[in-house]
């Protein structure tokens, strides 16, 4: 009896020792002792890979010139909500650059790693670049799609990702809702009727925005893709040259991807200064120009003017028109919300 | 009769001494790796209370998703049982050029990230894909239907059957068949009375593994299923949607239902197997 206990104890001690070794091995990111170099972890969402590759290089050069300190970057990309949960669960992001404010709010509320007022700390609601929702159609626009109303015509198939799993898709949904409401003279019932009809034209709900883009561009499914403008421009100009056209609808939303320093992590890593400078760099003419080159609409009017041919004017609603993200999420996308009522179960 | 004697009876004899040590490590290890993580799922779900648990975990939408997940996994495991057995038979009984290659190919679904499998399958079976474009004129749609889910699960489940059955078949040897033949058994009798009973436990294990893998599969399925609520939405996706709204208890409620269902089925398979083995030795 005593023998068994003792050996179990030894085994337990071994396991604890082993787990100690494992946790001791994880290298904390952050500043080096001599202050000559510093490392930042930027936790971002999927379609920003190219954007931040260029931003990082430009910022590192700028920072080196100003302070003599070398900055290296670690990037993490994934679905915006997934990335937010990773930070909540302990991924040591110095900054987050996510698809919607709701995902940053979650980090502030659930893990208290940054103050709830984070959105007011940088200009333009802490969203240095924006995008909008447009309609990508096949070359020559064979189905004659000019606006949201054409998406619910008989025989039109619409591709959009699932708003329950994709942050980007929530903007799509809100854009459609905004149109339905305006077309229906401001009535919520009309808006709901419109989006319900719209989703009856959706044959596939991809779980993420990139998946939906692939379904439309590579699999040849659907007549129109509801997409972020930057993704649509990328598809039109780079993925399928001459295979697609972009239709700018009469009403859309201003998609504002948010950026924020994750205070608690930056403090722990000693990277507060450089992390803040990094995000502020996004607002400089140079940072804004890089955003515009990657098809994100710059906030800076001067830089935007230079890209007038790329970004046509469009009437946009903002998330404030929907009462902010917390209210919009609860009303439209949480369980039992408007989106769930669209799929009311099999016909019995 | 002493305590030690009674203990040694249930411990059984072993060439390697040290039951206490090995048993201790086993328990601690299983506890740390399997039981503690799974227990936290139940603890988190318990935070919902019974009504909350039923509202999320047993909602009509969740039930539809379980039906698809478990049904498609069972169908795929059954298909694999037939064709996996065939492949195992070929590999165990015949020599042919390129056999090593075929043997290695069987394991590919294990090694491949499942998302890669999903993307590859959907590009093949989409309406404009190689296979899909041939099936569409026949009125068969694979991608974005529950048939697509089954095909993805067949793909990822195949190695389980082959790898459990193949060594048993190889061990069985041709001499058993020859012996049966000399005793006047027909080919069918040889298979049904001699070979099949010998490989049945392995086949059942393979089926259970493939089934369990299919129930939990996420990566490959979400690309090919179309993810339509009530129709082609799998349970793991429903868990992902709960997490996306930061509803951890809701996600764990669905996870609990899946866990209990999967565990009961695996237990059932084990009992069946034990029963078979007992009957076999008599």
Coordinates of C-alpha atoms in Angstrom, one line a residue:
Chain A
X1 CA 0.0 0.0 0.0
X2 CA 2.7 2.5 1.1
X3 CA 4.8 1.4 -1.8
X4 CA 2.1 2.3 -4.3
X5 CA 1.5 5.7 -2.7
X6 CA 5.2 6.5 -2.8
X7 CA 5.6 5.7 -6.5
X8 CA 2.5 7.6 -7.4
X9 CA 4.0 10.5 -5.5
X10 CA 7.2 10.2 -7.4
X11 CA 5.3 10.1 -10.7
X12 CA 3.4 13.2 -9.7
X13 CA 6.6 15.0 -8.7
X14 CA 8.1 14.1 -12.1
X15 CA 5.1 15.5 -14.0
X16 CA 5.1 18.7 -12.0
X17 CA 8.9 19.1 -12.6
X18 CA 8.4 18.5 -16.3
X19 CA 5.6 21.0 -16.5
X20 CA 7.9 23.5 -14.7
X21 CA 10.6 22.9 -17.4
X22 CA 8.1 23.5 -20.1
X23 CA 6.8 26.8 -18.8
X24 CA 10.3 27.9 -18.0
X25 CA 11.2 27.4 -21.6
X26 CA 8.7 29.8 -23.2
X27 CA 10.6 32.9 -24.2
X28 CA 8.9 36.1 -23.3
X29 CA 8.9 38.6 -26.1
X30 CA 9.9 42.2 -25.4
X31 CA 12.9 44.4 -25.0
X32 CA 16.4 43.2 -24.6
X33 CA 18.4 44.2 -21.5
X34 CA 20.6 46.6 -23.4
X35 CA 17.6 48.3 -25.1
X36 CA 19.2 47.9 -28.5
X37 CA 16.5 45.7 -29.9
X38 CA 12.9 45.1 -29.2
X39 CA 10.3 42.6 -30.4
X40 CA 6.6 43.2 -30.9
X41 CA 3.8 40.7 -31.3
X42 CA 1.0 41.9 -33.5
X43 CA -2.1 39.7 -33.4
X44 CA -4.1 40.4 -36.4
X45 CA -6.8 38.9 -38.6
X46 CA -6.5 37.1 -41.9
X47 CA -6.4 39.5 -44.8
X48 CA -3.8 41.8 -43.3
X49 CA -0.7 39.7 -44.1
X50 CA 0.6 41.9 -46.9
X51 CA -0.4 45.1 -45.3
X52 CA 1.5 44.5 -42.1
X53 CA 4.5 43.0 -43.9
X54 CA 4.9 46.4 -45.5
X55 CA 4.0 48.5 -42.4
X56 CA 6.4 46.5 -40.3
X57 CA 9.4 47.1 -42.6
X58 CA 8.6 50.8 -42.9
X59 CA 8.1 51.3 -39.2
X60 CA 11.2 49.4 -38.3
X61 CA 13.3 51.6 -40.5
X62 CA 11.6 54.8 -39.1
X63 CA 12.1 53.7 -35.5
X64 CA 15.7 52.7 -36.0
X65 CA 16.4 56.1 -37.4
X66 CA 14.7 57.9 -34.6
X67 CA 15.8 55.9 -31.6
X68 CA 18.6 53.6 -32.7
X69 CA 16.6 50.6 -31.6
X70 CA 16.0 47.7 -33.9
X71 CA 12.4 46.4 -33.9
X72 CA 11.5 42.9 -35.0
X73 CA 8.0 41.7 -35.5
X74 CA 6.1 38.5 -34.8
X75 CA 2.8 38.4 -36.6
X76 CA -0.2 36.1 -35.9
X77 CA -3.0 35.9 -38.3
X78 CA -6.4 34.1 -38.1
X79 CA -10.1 34.7 -37.9
X80 CA -10.7 37.9 -35.9
X81 CA -12.8 36.3 -33.2
X82 CA -10.4 33.4 -32.8
X83 CA -7.5 35.8 -32.5
X84 CA -9.3 37.8 -29.8
X85 CA -10.0 34.6 -27.8
X86 CA -6.3 33.6 -28.1
X87 CA -5.3 37.0 -26.5
X88 CA -7.9 36.5 -23.8
X89 CA -6.6 33.0 -23.1
X90 CA -3.0 34.4 -22.7
X91 CA -1.4 34.9 -26.2
X92 CA 1.0 37.8 -25.3
X93 CA 0.0 40.3 -28.0
X94 CA 1.7 43.7 -27.6
X95 CA -0.8 45.1 -30.1
X96 CA -4.0 43.8 -31.7
X97 CA -5.2 44.8 -35.1
X98 CA -8.6 43.1 -35.5
X99 CA -11.6 43.2 -37.9
X100 CA -14.0 44.8 -35.5
X101 CA -14.1 46.7 -32.3
X102 CA -16.3 44.0 -30.7
X103 CA -13.3 41.7 -30.7
X104 CA -11.1 44.2 -28.9
X105 CA -13.9 45.0 -26.5
X106 CA -14.0 41.4 -25.6
X107 CA -10.3 41.5 -24.6
X108 CA -11.0 44.7 -22.5
X109 CA -14.0 43.2 -20.8
X110 CA -13.1 39.6 -20.3
X111 CA -9.4 39.7 -19.7
X112 CA -9.1 43.4 -18.6
X113 CA -5.8 43.6 -20.5
X114 CA -6.6 47.2 -21.7
X115 CA -9.1 49.8 -20.5
X116 CA -12.7 49.8 -21.8
X117 CA -12.0 53.3 -23.2
X118 CA -9.4 52.0 -25.7
X119 CA -11.3 53.2 -28.7
X120 CA -10.8 56.8 -27.7
X121 CA -7.1 56.6 -27.3
X122 CA -6.3 56.9 -31.0
X123 CA -7.9 59.2 -33.7
X124 CA -10.9 58.0 -35.7
X125 CA -12.2 55.5 -33.2
X126 CA -8.8 53.7 -33.2
X127 CA -9.4 52.6 -36.8
X128 CA -6.6 54.1 -38.9
X129 CA -7.9 52.7 -42.2
X130 CA -11.3 51.6 -43.2
X131 CA -13.0 49.6 -45.9
X132 CA -16.6 49.3 -47.1
X133 CA -18.8 46.5 -48.4
X134 CA -19.1 46.1 -52.1
X135 CA -20.5 43.6 -54.6
X136 CA -18.1 41.5 -56.7
X137 CA -19.7 40.2 -59.9
X138 CA -18.5 38.1 -62.8
X139 CA -17.0 40.0 -65.8
X140 CA -19.5 41.9 -67.8
X141 CA -22.0 41.6 -65.0
X142 CA -24.2 39.0 -66.8
X143 CA -27.0 39.2 -64.2
X144 CA -27.2 42.9 -64.4
X145 CA -26.5 43.6 -60.7
X146 CA -26.5 47.3 -59.9
X147 CA -27.5 47.4 -56.2
X148 CA -28.7 45.4 -53.3
X149 CA -32.2 45.0 -54.7
X150 CA -30.8 42.9 -57.6
X151 CA -29.5 40.3 -55.2
X152 CA -32.9 39.0 -54.4
X153 CA -34.1 38.6 -57.9
X154 CA -35.0 35.1 -59.0
X155 CA -32.1 33.0 -60.1
X156 CA -29.4 35.1 -58.5
X157 CA -27.1 33.2 -56.1
X158 CA -25.3 35.3 -53.5
X159 CA -22.1 34.2 -51.7
X160 CA -21.3 35.6 -48.2
X161 CA -19.7 34.1 -45.2
X162 CA -21.5 33.1 -42.0
X163 CA -21.9 36.2 -39.7
X164 CA -21.9 33.8 -36.7
X165 CA -18.3 32.7 -37.4
X166 CA -16.9 35.6 -39.4
X167 CA -16.3 39.1 -38.1
X168 CA -16.1 40.4 -41.7
X169 CA -19.5 38.8 -42.6
X170 CA -21.1 40.8 -39.8
X171 CA -20.3 44.0 -41.7
X172 CA -21.8 42.4 -44.8
X173 CA -25.0 41.7 -43.0
X174 CA -25.2 45.2 -41.5
X175 CA -24.7 46.7 -45.0
X176 CA -27.6 44.6 -46.3
X177 CA -29.7 45.6 -43.3
X178 CA -28.9 49.2 -43.9
X179 CA -30.1 49.0 -47.5
X180 CA -33.2 47.1 -46.5
X181 CA -34.1 49.7 -43.9
X182 CA -33.5 52.6 -46.2
X183 CA -35.5 51.0 -49.1
X184 CA -38.3 50.2 -46.7
X185 CA -38.6 53.8 -45.6
X186 CA -36.7 53.3 -42.3
X187 CA -38.7 50.3 -41.2
X188 CA -37.0 47.5 -39.3
X189 CA -39.6 45.0 -40.5
X190 CA -38.7 45.8 -44.1
X191 CA -35.0 45.5 -43.3
X192 CA -35.6 42.1 -41.8
X193 CA -37.8 41.0 -44.7
X194 CA -35.0 42.0 -47.1
X195 CA -32.2 40.2 -45.3
X196 CA -34.3 37.1 -44.9
X197 CA -35.0 37.1 -48.6
X198 CA -31.3 37.7 -49.3
X199 CA -30.1 34.7 -47.3
X200 CA -32.5 32.5 -49.2
X201 CA -30.3 33.3 -52.2
X202 CA -27.2 32.1 -50.3
X203 CA -26.3 28.5 -51.2
X204 CA -23.2 28.1 -49.0
X205 CA -22.2 29.8 -45.7
X206 CA -18.5 29.7 -45.6
X207 CA -17.0 30.1 -42.1
X208 CA -14.6 32.9 -43.1
X209 CA -14.3 35.7 -45.6
X210 CA -11.4 34.2 -47.4
X211 CA -13.3 30.9 -47.8
X212 CA -16.2 32.8 -49.3
X213 CA -13.9 34.6 -51.7
X214 CA -12.5 31.2 -52.8
X215 CA -15.9 29.7 -53.2
X216 CA -16.8 32.6 -55.6
X217 CA -13.6 33.1 -57.5
X218 CA -12.2 29.5 -57.6
X219 CA -15.2 27.2 -57.4
X220 CA -17.3 29.4 -59.7
X221 CA -20.2 29.3 -57.3
X222 CA -22.7 32.2 -57.2
X223 CA -23.4 35.3 -59.2
X224 CA -22.3 37.9 -56.7
X225 CA -19.9 38.0 -53.7
X226 CA -20.6 40.4 -50.9
X227 CA -17.1 41.4 -49.8
X228 CA -14.9 43.9 -48.2
X229 CA -13.7 46.4 -50.7
X230 CA -10.1 45.5 -50.1
X231 CA -10.7 41.8 -50.7
X232 CA -12.8 42.6 -53.8
X233 CA -10.1 44.9 -55.2
X234 CA -7.5 42.2 -54.5
X235 CA -9.7 39.6 -56.3
X236 CA -10.4 41.9 -59.2
X237 CA -6.8 43.1 -59.7
X238 CA -4.6 40.2 -58.6
X239 CA -6.4 36.9 -58.2
X240 CA -8.5 36.9 -61.4
X241 CA -7.4 39.6 -63.7
X242 CA -10.2 40.6 -65.9
X243 CA -12.6 38.0 -64.5
X244 CA -14.6 40.1 -62.1
X245 CA -16.2 43.5 -61.8
X246 CA -16.9 45.5 -58.7
X247 CA -20.3 47.0 -58.2
X248 CA -20.5 49.8 -55.6
X249 CA -24.0 49.7 -54.0
X250 CA -26.1 52.7 -53.2
X251 CA -25.7 52.1 -49.4
X252 CA -23.0 50.4 -47.6
X253 CA -21.3 50.4 -44.2
X254 CA -18.0 51.9 -43.1
X255 CA -16.0 48.9 -41.9
X256 CA -13.6 50.1 -39.2
X257 CA -10.9 47.5 -38.3
X258 CA -9.6 48.4 -34.9
X259 CA -6.1 48.7 -33.5
X260 CA -5.1 48.9 -29.9
X261 CA -2.1 48.4 -27.6
X262 CA -2.7 45.6 -25.2
X263 CA -1.5 47.5 -22.1
X264 CA -1.0 44.7 -19.6
X265 CA 1.1 42.7 -22.1
X266 CA 3.1 45.6 -23.4
X267 CA 3.9 46.7 -19.8
X268 CA 5.0 43.2 -18.9
X269 CA 7.3 43.1 -22.0
X270 CA 8.5 46.7 -21.6
X271 CA 7.3 47.5 -25.1
X272 CA 4.7 50.2 -24.3
X273 CA 6.5 53.1 -26.1
X274 CA 7.3 51.2 -29.2
X275 CA 3.9 49.6 -29.4
X276 CA 2.2 53.0 -29.2
X277 CA 4.5 54.5 -31.8
X278 CA 3.8 51.5 -34.0
X279 CA 0.1 52.2 -34.0
X280 CA 0.6 55.9 -34.4
X281 CA 2.7 55.2 -37.4
X282 CA -0.4 53.9 -39.2
X283 CA -1.8 57.4 -39.1
X284 CA 1.3 59.0 -40.7
X285 CA 1.2 59.8 -44.4
X286 CA 3.6 57.0 -45.0
X287 CA 1.5 54.5 -43.0
X288 CA -1.7 55.8 -44.7
X289 CA -0.1 55.3 -48.1
X290 CA 0.8 51.7 -47.4
X291 CA -2.8 51.1 -46.3
X292 CA -4.1 52.6 -49.5
X293 CA -1.7 50.5 -51.6
X294 CA -3.2 47.4 -49.9
X295 CA -6.7 48.6 -50.8
X296 CA -7.7 49.9 -47.4
X297 CA -9.3 53.3 -47.5
X298 CA -6.9 55.8 -45.7
X299 CA -8.4 58.2 -43.2
X300 CA -6.0 61.0 -44.3
X301 CA -7.9 63.1 -46.8
X302 CA -4.7 64.1 -48.6
X303 CA -3.6 60.5 -49.1
X304 CA -7.1 59.5 -50.1
X305 CA -7.2 62.2 -52.8
X306 CA -4.3 60.5 -54.5
X307 CA -6.3 57.2 -54.7
X308 CA -9.6 58.7 -55.8
X309 CA -9.7 56.4 -58.8
X310 CA -9.4 53.3 -56.6
X311 CA -12.0 54.3 -54.0
X312 CA -15.3 55.6 -55.3
X313 CA -17.4 57.7 -53.0
X314 CA -20.2 55.7 -51.3
X315 CA -22.8 56.5 -48.8
X316 CA -21.9 54.6 -45.6
X317 CA -23.5 53.9 -42.3
X318 CA -21.2 53.4 -39.3
X319 CA -21.6 51.0 -36.4
X320 CA -22.8 54.0 -34.4
X321 CA -26.0 53.9 -36.5
X322 CA -26.6 50.4 -35.1
X323 CA -26.0 51.5 -31.5
X324 CA -22.4 50.3 -31.3
X325 CA -21.0 46.8 -31.5
X326 CA -22.3 45.5 -28.2
X327 CA -25.9 46.3 -29.2
X328 CA -25.5 45.1 -32.8
X329 CA -24.0 41.8 -31.8
X330 CA -26.7 41.1 -29.3
X331 CA -29.6 42.1 -31.6
X332 CA -28.4 40.5 -34.8
X333 CA -25.8 37.8 -34.2
X334 CA -26.0 36.3 -30.7
X335 CA -28.1 33.1 -30.3
X336 CA -31.8 33.8 -30.8
X337 CA -30.9 37.1 -32.7
X338 CA -32.2 38.3 -36.0
X339 CA -29.8 36.1 -38.0
X340 CA -31.0 32.9 -36.3
X341 CA -34.6 33.7 -37.1
X342 CA -33.7 33.6 -40.8
X343 CA -32.9 29.9 -40.5
X344 CA -36.0 28.8 -38.6
X345 CA -35.4 25.1 -39.0
X346 CA -36.6 22.5 -41.5
X347 CA -40.0 22.8 -43.0
X348 CA -42.3 20.4 -41.2
Chain B
X1 CA -6.0 -16.1 2.0
X2 CA -3.8 -13.0 2.4
X3 CA -4.5 -9.5 1.0
X4 CA -1.4 -9.8 -1.2
X5 CA -2.7 -12.9 -2.9
X6 CA -6.0 -11.3 -3.7
X7 CA -4.3 -8.3 -5.0
X8 CA -1.9 -10.3 -7.2
X9 CA -4.9 -12.1 -8.7
X10 CA -6.4 -8.9 -10.1
X11 CA -3.0 -7.4 -10.9
X12 CA -2.1 -10.5 -12.9
X13 CA 1.4 -11.7 -13.7
X14 CA 3.8 -9.6 -15.7
X15 CA 7.3 -10.0 -16.9
X16 CA 8.0 -6.4 -15.9
X17 CA 7.7 -5.8 -12.2
X18 CA 6.6 -2.6 -10.7
X19 CA 2.8 -2.5 -11.0
X20 CA 2.7 0.3 -8.5
X21 CA 5.0 2.6 -10.4
X22 CA 3.5 1.9 -13.8
X23 CA -0.1 2.1 -12.6
X24 CA 0.7 5.4 -10.8
X25 CA 2.2 6.9 -13.9
X26 CA -0.7 5.7 -16.0
X27 CA -3.3 7.2 -13.7
X28 CA -1.5 10.5 -13.3
X29 CA -0.8 10.7 -17.1
X30 CA -4.4 9.9 -18.1
X31 CA -5.6 12.3 -15.4
X32 CA -3.5 15.2 -16.7
X33 CA -3.9 14.6 -20.4
X34 CA -7.4 13.3 -20.6
X35 CA -9.6 13.5 -17.5
X36 CA -8.7 17.0 -16.1
X37 CA -9.3 18.8 -19.5
X38 CA -12.5 16.9 -20.1
X39 CA -13.7 17.6 -16.5
X40 CA -13.3 21.3 -17.0
X41 CA -15.7 21.0 -19.9
X42 CA -18.3 19.6 -17.6
X43 CA -17.6 22.2 -14.9
X44 CA -17.9 25.0 -17.4
X45 CA -21.1 23.7 -18.8
X46 CA -22.5 23.2 -15.3
X47 CA -22.3 27.0 -14.9
X48 CA -25.3 27.2 -17.3
X49 CA -27.7 25.3 -15.0
X50 CA -29.9 22.6 -16.4
X51 CA -32.4 24.8 -18.3
X52 CA -29.6 26.8 -19.9
X53 CA -27.8 23.6 -20.8
X54 CA -30.9 22.2 -22.5
X55 CA -31.6 25.5 -24.3
X56 CA -28.2 25.4 -26.0
X57 CA -27.0 21.8 -25.9
X58 CA -30.3 20.2 -27.0
X59 CA -31.8 23.0 -29.1
X60 CA -33.4 21.9 -32.4
X61 CA -30.4 23.4 -34.3
X62 CA -27.9 21.5 -32.2
X63 CA -30.0 18.3 -32.6
X64 CA -29.9 18.6 -36.3
X65 CA -26.1 19.1 -36.1
X66 CA -25.6 16.0 -34.0
X67 CA -27.7 14.0 -36.4
X68 CA -25.5 15.1 -39.2
X69 CA -22.2 14.7 -37.3
X70 CA -23.0 11.2 -35.9
X71 CA -24.9 10.0 -39.0
X72 CA -22.3 11.1 -41.5
X73 CA -19.5 9.7 -39.3
X74 CA -21.3 6.3 -39.0
X75 CA -22.0 6.2 -42.7
X76 CA -18.4 7.1 -43.5
X77 CA -17.0 4.5 -41.1
X78 CA -19.3 1.8 -42.6
X79 CA -18.1 2.7 -46.1
X80 CA -14.5 2.6 -44.8
X81 CA -15.1 -0.8 -43.2
X82 CA -15.9 -2.3 -46.6
X83 CA -13.3 -0.6 -48.7
X84 CA -10.6 -0.4 -46.0
X85 CA -11.0 -4.2 -45.5
X86 CA -10.5 -4.6 -49.3
X87 CA -7.3 -2.5 -49.2
X88 CA -6.0 -4.3 -46.2
X89 CA -6.6 -7.6 -47.9
X90 CA -4.7 -6.5 -51.0
X91 CA -1.8 -5.3 -49.0
X92 CA -1.7 -8.4 -46.7
X93 CA -2.2 -11.0 -49.3
X94 CA -0.6 -9.9 -52.6
X95 CA 2.8 -8.8 -53.9
X96 CA 2.7 -6.3 -56.7
X97 CA 4.9 -3.6 -58.0
X98 CA 4.5 -0.3 -56.1
X99 CA 3.1 -2.0 -53.1
X100 CA 5.2 0.0 -50.7
X101 CA 3.9 3.2 -52.4
X102 CA 0.3 2.1 -52.0
X103 CA 1.0 1.2 -48.4
X104 CA 2.4 4.7 -47.7
X105 CA -0.5 6.4 -49.6
X106 CA -2.9 4.9 -47.1
X107 CA -1.4 6.9 -44.3
X108 CA -1.6 10.3 -46.1
X109 CA -5.0 11.3 -44.6
X110 CA -3.3 11.0 -41.2
X111 CA -0.4 13.3 -42.1
X112 CA -2.3 15.9 -44.1
X113 CA -3.6 18.9 -42.3
X114 CA -7.4 18.4 -42.6
X115 CA -8.0 21.8 -44.0
X116 CA -5.8 20.8 -47.0
X117 CA -7.9 17.7 -47.4
X118 CA -11.1 19.9 -47.3
X119 CA -9.8 22.3 -49.9
X120 CA -8.6 19.5 -52.2
X121 CA -11.9 17.6 -51.9
X122 CA -14.0 20.7 -52.6
X123 CA -12.0 21.6 -55.6
X124 CA -12.6 18.1 -57.0
X125 CA -16.2 17.8 -56.1
X126 CA -17.4 21.4 -56.7
X127 CA -19.8 21.7 -59.6
X128 CA -16.9 22.9 -61.8
X129 CA -14.4 20.4 -60.4
X130 CA -13.0 17.3 -62.1
X131 CA -15.4 14.8 -60.5
X132 CA -18.1 17.3 -59.6
X133 CA -18.6 18.3 -63.2
X134 CA -19.1 14.7 -64.2
X135 CA -21.6 14.1 -61.4
X136 CA -23.8 17.2 -62.0
X137 CA -25.3 15.9 -65.2
X138 CA -26.4 12.8 -63.3
X139 CA -28.1 15.0 -60.8
X140 CA -25.7 14.2 -58.0
X141 CA -24.4 17.1 -56.0
X142 CA -21.6 16.4 -53.6
X143 CA -20.0 19.6 -52.5
X144 CA -22.1 21.7 -50.1
X145 CA -24.4 18.7 -49.3
X146 CA -24.4 16.1 -46.6
X147 CA -22.9 13.7 -49.2
X148 CA -19.9 16.0 -49.2
X149 CA -19.6 15.6 -45.4
X150 CA -19.6 11.8 -45.8
X151 CA -16.9 11.9 -48.5
X152 CA -14.7 14.1 -46.3
X153 CA -15.1 11.8 -43.4
X154 CA -14.4 8.7 -45.6
X155 CA -11.2 10.4 -46.6
X156 CA -9.9 11.1 -43.1
X157 CA -11.2 7.8 -41.6
X158 CA -9.7 5.4 -44.2
X159 CA -6.3 4.7 -42.5
X160 CA -7.9 3.5 -39.2
X161 CA -9.6 0.5 -40.8
X162 CA -6.6 -0.5 -43.0
X163 CA -4.1 -0.1 -40.2
X164 CA -6.1 -2.1 -37.6
X165 CA -7.1 -4.9 -40.0
X166 CA -3.9 -5.3 -42.0
X167 CA -1.6 -6.8 -39.3
X168 CA -4.3 -9.2 -38.2
X169 CA -4.7 -10.4 -41.8
X170 CA -1.0 -10.7 -42.2
X171 CA -0.7 -12.8 -39.0
X172 CA -3.5 -15.0 -40.1
X173 CA -1.5 -16.4 -42.9
X174 CA -2.5 -18.3 -46.0
X175 CA -2.2 -21.6 -44.3
X176 CA -5.4 -21.1 -42.4
X177 CA -7.2 -20.7 -45.7
X178 CA -5.5 -23.8 -47.1
X179 CA -6.5 -25.8 -44.0
X180 CA -10.1 -24.7 -44.4
X181 CA -10.0 -25.7 -48.1
X182 CA -8.6 -29.1 -47.4
X183 CA -11.5 -29.7 -45.0
X184 CA -13.9 -29.0 -47.8
X185 CA -14.9 -25.4 -47.1
X186 CA -16.1 -23.3 -49.9
X187 CA -14.5 -19.9 -50.5
X188 CA -17.5 -18.1 -48.9
X189 CA -17.4 -20.5 -45.9
X190 CA -13.7 -19.9 -45.5
X191 CA -14.3 -16.2 -45.4
X192 CA -17.4 -16.1 -43.3
X193 CA -16.5 -18.8 -40.8
X194 CA -12.7 -18.6 -40.6
X195 CA -11.3 -15.3 -41.7
X196 CA -14.1 -12.9 -40.8
X197 CA -14.4 -14.0 -37.1
X198 CA -10.6 -13.6 -36.7
X199 CA -10.5 -10.1 -38.1
X200 CA -13.9 -8.9 -36.8
X201 CA -12.5 -7.4 -33.5
X202 CA -9.9 -5.5 -35.4
X203 CA -12.5 -4.3 -38.0
X204 CA -14.7 -3.2 -35.1
X205 CA -11.8 -1.3 -33.5
X206 CA -11.1 0.4 -36.8
X207 CA -14.7 1.2 -37.3
X208 CA -14.9 2.8 -33.8
X209 CA -11.7 4.8 -34.4
X210 CA -12.9 6.1 -37.8
X211 CA -16.3 6.9 -36.4
X212 CA -14.8 8.8 -33.4
X213 CA -12.5 10.7 -35.7
X214 CA -15.4 11.6 -38.0
X215 CA -17.6 12.9 -35.2
X216 CA -14.9 15.3 -34.1
X217 CA -13.7 16.3 -37.5
X218 CA -13.8 20.0 -38.3
X219 CA -11.1 21.2 -40.7
X220 CA -11.9 19.2 -43.8
X221 CA -15.7 19.3 -43.4
X222 CA -16.4 23.0 -43.1
X223 CA -15.0 23.6 -46.6
X224 CA -17.1 21.0 -48.3
X225 CA -20.3 21.1 -46.2
X226 CA -21.6 24.5 -47.0
X227 CA -22.4 25.0 -43.3
X228 CA -26.2 25.6 -43.8
X229 CA -28.0 25.6 -40.5
X230 CA -30.3 22.6 -40.0
X231 CA -29.0 21.0 -43.2
X232 CA -25.3 20.8 -43.5
X233 CA -24.0 22.3 -40.3
X234 CA -21.9 19.9 -38.2
X235 CA -21.7 20.0 -34.4
X236 CA -18.1 21.1 -34.2
X237 CA -19.0 24.2 -36.3
X238 CA -21.8 25.0 -33.9
X239 CA -19.2 24.9 -31.1
X240 CA -17.1 27.3 -33.1
X241 CA -20.0 29.7 -33.6
X242 CA -20.7 29.7 -29.8
X243 CA -17.0 30.6 -29.2
X244 CA -17.3 33.3 -31.8
X245 CA -19.8 35.0 -29.6
X246 CA -17.6 34.4 -26.5
X247 CA -20.2 32.1 -25.2
X248 CA -17.9 29.6 -23.5
X249 CA -20.6 27.8 -21.5
X250 CA -22.8 27.4 -24.6
X251 CA -19.8 25.9 -26.5
X252 CA -19.1 23.5 -23.6
X253 CA -22.7 22.5 -23.4
X254 CA -22.6 21.2 -27.0
X255 CA -19.2 19.7 -26.4
X256 CA -20.6 17.8 -23.4
X257 CA -23.4 16.3 -25.4
X258 CA -20.9 15.2 -28.0
X259 CA -18.5 13.9 -25.4
X260 CA -21.2 11.8 -23.7
X261 CA -22.6 10.5 -26.9
X262 CA -19.1 9.6 -28.3
X263 CA -18.0 8.0 -25.1
X264 CA -21.2 5.8 -24.8
X265 CA -20.7 4.6 -28.4
X266 CA -17.0 3.8 -27.9
X267 CA -17.9 2.0 -24.7
X268 CA -20.6 0.1 -26.6
X269 CA -18.0 -1.0 -29.2
X270 CA -15.7 -2.1 -26.5
X271 CA -18.4 -4.2 -24.8
X272 CA -19.3 -5.7 -28.2
X273 CA -15.7 -6.5 -28.8
X274 CA -15.2 -8.1 -25.4
X275 CA -18.4 -10.1 -26.0
X276 CA -17.1 -11.3 -29.3
X277 CA -13.7 -12.2 -27.9
X278 CA -15.3 -14.2 -25.1
X279 CA -17.5 -16.1 -27.6
X280 CA -14.4 -16.7 -29.8
X281 CA -12.4 -18.4 -27.1
X282 CA -15.1 -20.8 -26.2

